[in-house]
PDB file of C-alpha atoms in Angstrom:
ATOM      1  CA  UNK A 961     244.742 -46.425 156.212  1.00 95.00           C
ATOM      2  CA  UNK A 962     245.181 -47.340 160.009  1.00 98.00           C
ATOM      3  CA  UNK A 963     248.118 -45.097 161.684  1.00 97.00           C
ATOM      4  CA  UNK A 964     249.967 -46.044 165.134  1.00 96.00           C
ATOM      5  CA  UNK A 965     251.316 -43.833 167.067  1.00 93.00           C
ATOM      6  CA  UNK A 966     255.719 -44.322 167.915  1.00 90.00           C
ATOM      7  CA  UNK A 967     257.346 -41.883 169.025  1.00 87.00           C
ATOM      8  CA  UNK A 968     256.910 -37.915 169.667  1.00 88.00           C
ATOM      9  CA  UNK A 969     260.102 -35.526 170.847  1.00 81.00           C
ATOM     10  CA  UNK A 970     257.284 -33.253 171.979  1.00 76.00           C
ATOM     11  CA  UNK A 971     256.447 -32.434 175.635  1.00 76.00           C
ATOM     12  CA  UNK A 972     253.101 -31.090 174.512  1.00 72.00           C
ATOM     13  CA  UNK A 973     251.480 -34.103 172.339  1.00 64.00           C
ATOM     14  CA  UNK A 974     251.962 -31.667 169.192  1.00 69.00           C
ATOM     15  CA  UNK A 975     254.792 -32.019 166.466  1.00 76.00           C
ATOM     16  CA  UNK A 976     257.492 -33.537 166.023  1.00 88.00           C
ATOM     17  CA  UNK A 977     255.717 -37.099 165.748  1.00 90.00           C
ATOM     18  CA  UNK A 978     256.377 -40.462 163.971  1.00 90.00           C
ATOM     19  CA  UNK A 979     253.293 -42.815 163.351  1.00 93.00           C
ATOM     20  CA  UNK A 980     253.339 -46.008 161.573  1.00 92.00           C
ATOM     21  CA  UNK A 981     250.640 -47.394 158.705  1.00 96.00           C
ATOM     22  CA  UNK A 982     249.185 -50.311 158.652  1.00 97.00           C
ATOM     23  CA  UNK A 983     251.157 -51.325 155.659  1.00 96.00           C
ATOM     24  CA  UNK A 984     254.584 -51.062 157.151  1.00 92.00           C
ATOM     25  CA  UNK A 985     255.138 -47.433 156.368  1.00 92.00           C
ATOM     26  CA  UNK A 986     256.202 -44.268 158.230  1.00 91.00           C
ATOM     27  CA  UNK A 987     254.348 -40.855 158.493  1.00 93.00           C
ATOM     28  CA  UNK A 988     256.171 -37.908 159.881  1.00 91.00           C
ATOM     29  CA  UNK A 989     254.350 -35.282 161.752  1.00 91.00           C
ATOM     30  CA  UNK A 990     256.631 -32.219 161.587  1.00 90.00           C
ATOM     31  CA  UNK A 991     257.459 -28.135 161.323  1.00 90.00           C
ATOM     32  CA  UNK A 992     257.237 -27.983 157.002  1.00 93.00           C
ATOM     33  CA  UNK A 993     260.315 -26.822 155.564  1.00 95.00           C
ATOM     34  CA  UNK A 994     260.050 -23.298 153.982  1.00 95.00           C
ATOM     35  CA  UNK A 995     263.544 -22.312 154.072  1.00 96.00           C
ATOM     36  CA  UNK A 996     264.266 -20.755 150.459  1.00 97.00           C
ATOM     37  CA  UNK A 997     267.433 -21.708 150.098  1.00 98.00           C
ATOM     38  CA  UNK A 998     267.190 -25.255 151.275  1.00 96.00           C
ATOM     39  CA  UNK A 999     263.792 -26.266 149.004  1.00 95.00           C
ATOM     40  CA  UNK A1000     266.349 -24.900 145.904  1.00 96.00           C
ATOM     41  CA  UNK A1001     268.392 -27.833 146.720  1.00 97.00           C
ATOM     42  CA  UNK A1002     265.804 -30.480 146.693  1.00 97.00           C
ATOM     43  CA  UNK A1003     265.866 -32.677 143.469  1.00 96.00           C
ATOM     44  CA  UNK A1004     262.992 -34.275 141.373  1.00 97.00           C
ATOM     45  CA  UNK A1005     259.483 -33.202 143.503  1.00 95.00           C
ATOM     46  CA  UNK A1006     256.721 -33.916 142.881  1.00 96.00           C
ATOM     47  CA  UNK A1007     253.556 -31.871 142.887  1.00 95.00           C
ATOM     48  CA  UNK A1008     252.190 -33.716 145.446  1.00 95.00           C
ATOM     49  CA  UNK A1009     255.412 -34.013 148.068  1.00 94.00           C
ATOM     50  CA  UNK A1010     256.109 -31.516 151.033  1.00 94.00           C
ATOM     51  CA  UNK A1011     258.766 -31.859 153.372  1.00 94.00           C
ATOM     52  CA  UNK A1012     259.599 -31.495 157.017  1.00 91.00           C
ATOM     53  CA  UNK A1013     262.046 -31.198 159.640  1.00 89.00           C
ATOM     54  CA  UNK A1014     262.862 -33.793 162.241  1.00 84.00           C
ATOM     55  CA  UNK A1015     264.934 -33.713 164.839  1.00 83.00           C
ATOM     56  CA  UNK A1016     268.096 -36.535 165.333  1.00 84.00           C
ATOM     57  CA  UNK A1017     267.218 -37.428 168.108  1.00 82.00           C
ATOM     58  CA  UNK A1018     263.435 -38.136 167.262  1.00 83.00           C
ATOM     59  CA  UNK A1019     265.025 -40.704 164.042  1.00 80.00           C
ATOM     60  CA  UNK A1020     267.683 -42.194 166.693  1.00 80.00           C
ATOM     61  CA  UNK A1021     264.110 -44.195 168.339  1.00 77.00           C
ATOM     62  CA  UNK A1022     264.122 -46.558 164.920  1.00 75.00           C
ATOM     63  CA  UNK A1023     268.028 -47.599 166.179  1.00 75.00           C
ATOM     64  CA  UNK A1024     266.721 -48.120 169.503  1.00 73.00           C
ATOM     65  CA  UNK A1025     263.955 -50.205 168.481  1.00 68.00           C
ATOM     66  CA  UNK A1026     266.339 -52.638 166.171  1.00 60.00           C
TER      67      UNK A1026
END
């Protein structure tokens, strides 16, 4: 799998990042979410899922770029 680089909200070339595959699809470069309370709310994971936190404003680029 190929990944290009989008977009980054980071001053410092470190998280949070958004890279596209070759096939179309996004990865997200982020802080992972360890809050307690908010993984109890998250429905149906899988063993192999993690999640992380990006910021608005980093998502807003995909409205930009339509």
């Amino acid at each position: 799998m190929k990944l290009r680089f989008l977009k980054t909200s980071s001053n410092s070339g470190s998280c949070p990042t958004l890279y596209e595959t070759d096939e179309g699809d996004i990865v997200v470069q982020g802080y992972q979410l360890t809050d307690p309370e908010a993984l109890a709310q998250l429905r149906d994971v899988l063993p192999n899922e993690t999640f992380v936190v990006v910021p608005r404003e980093l998502m807003s680029w995909f409205e930009q770029k339509g």
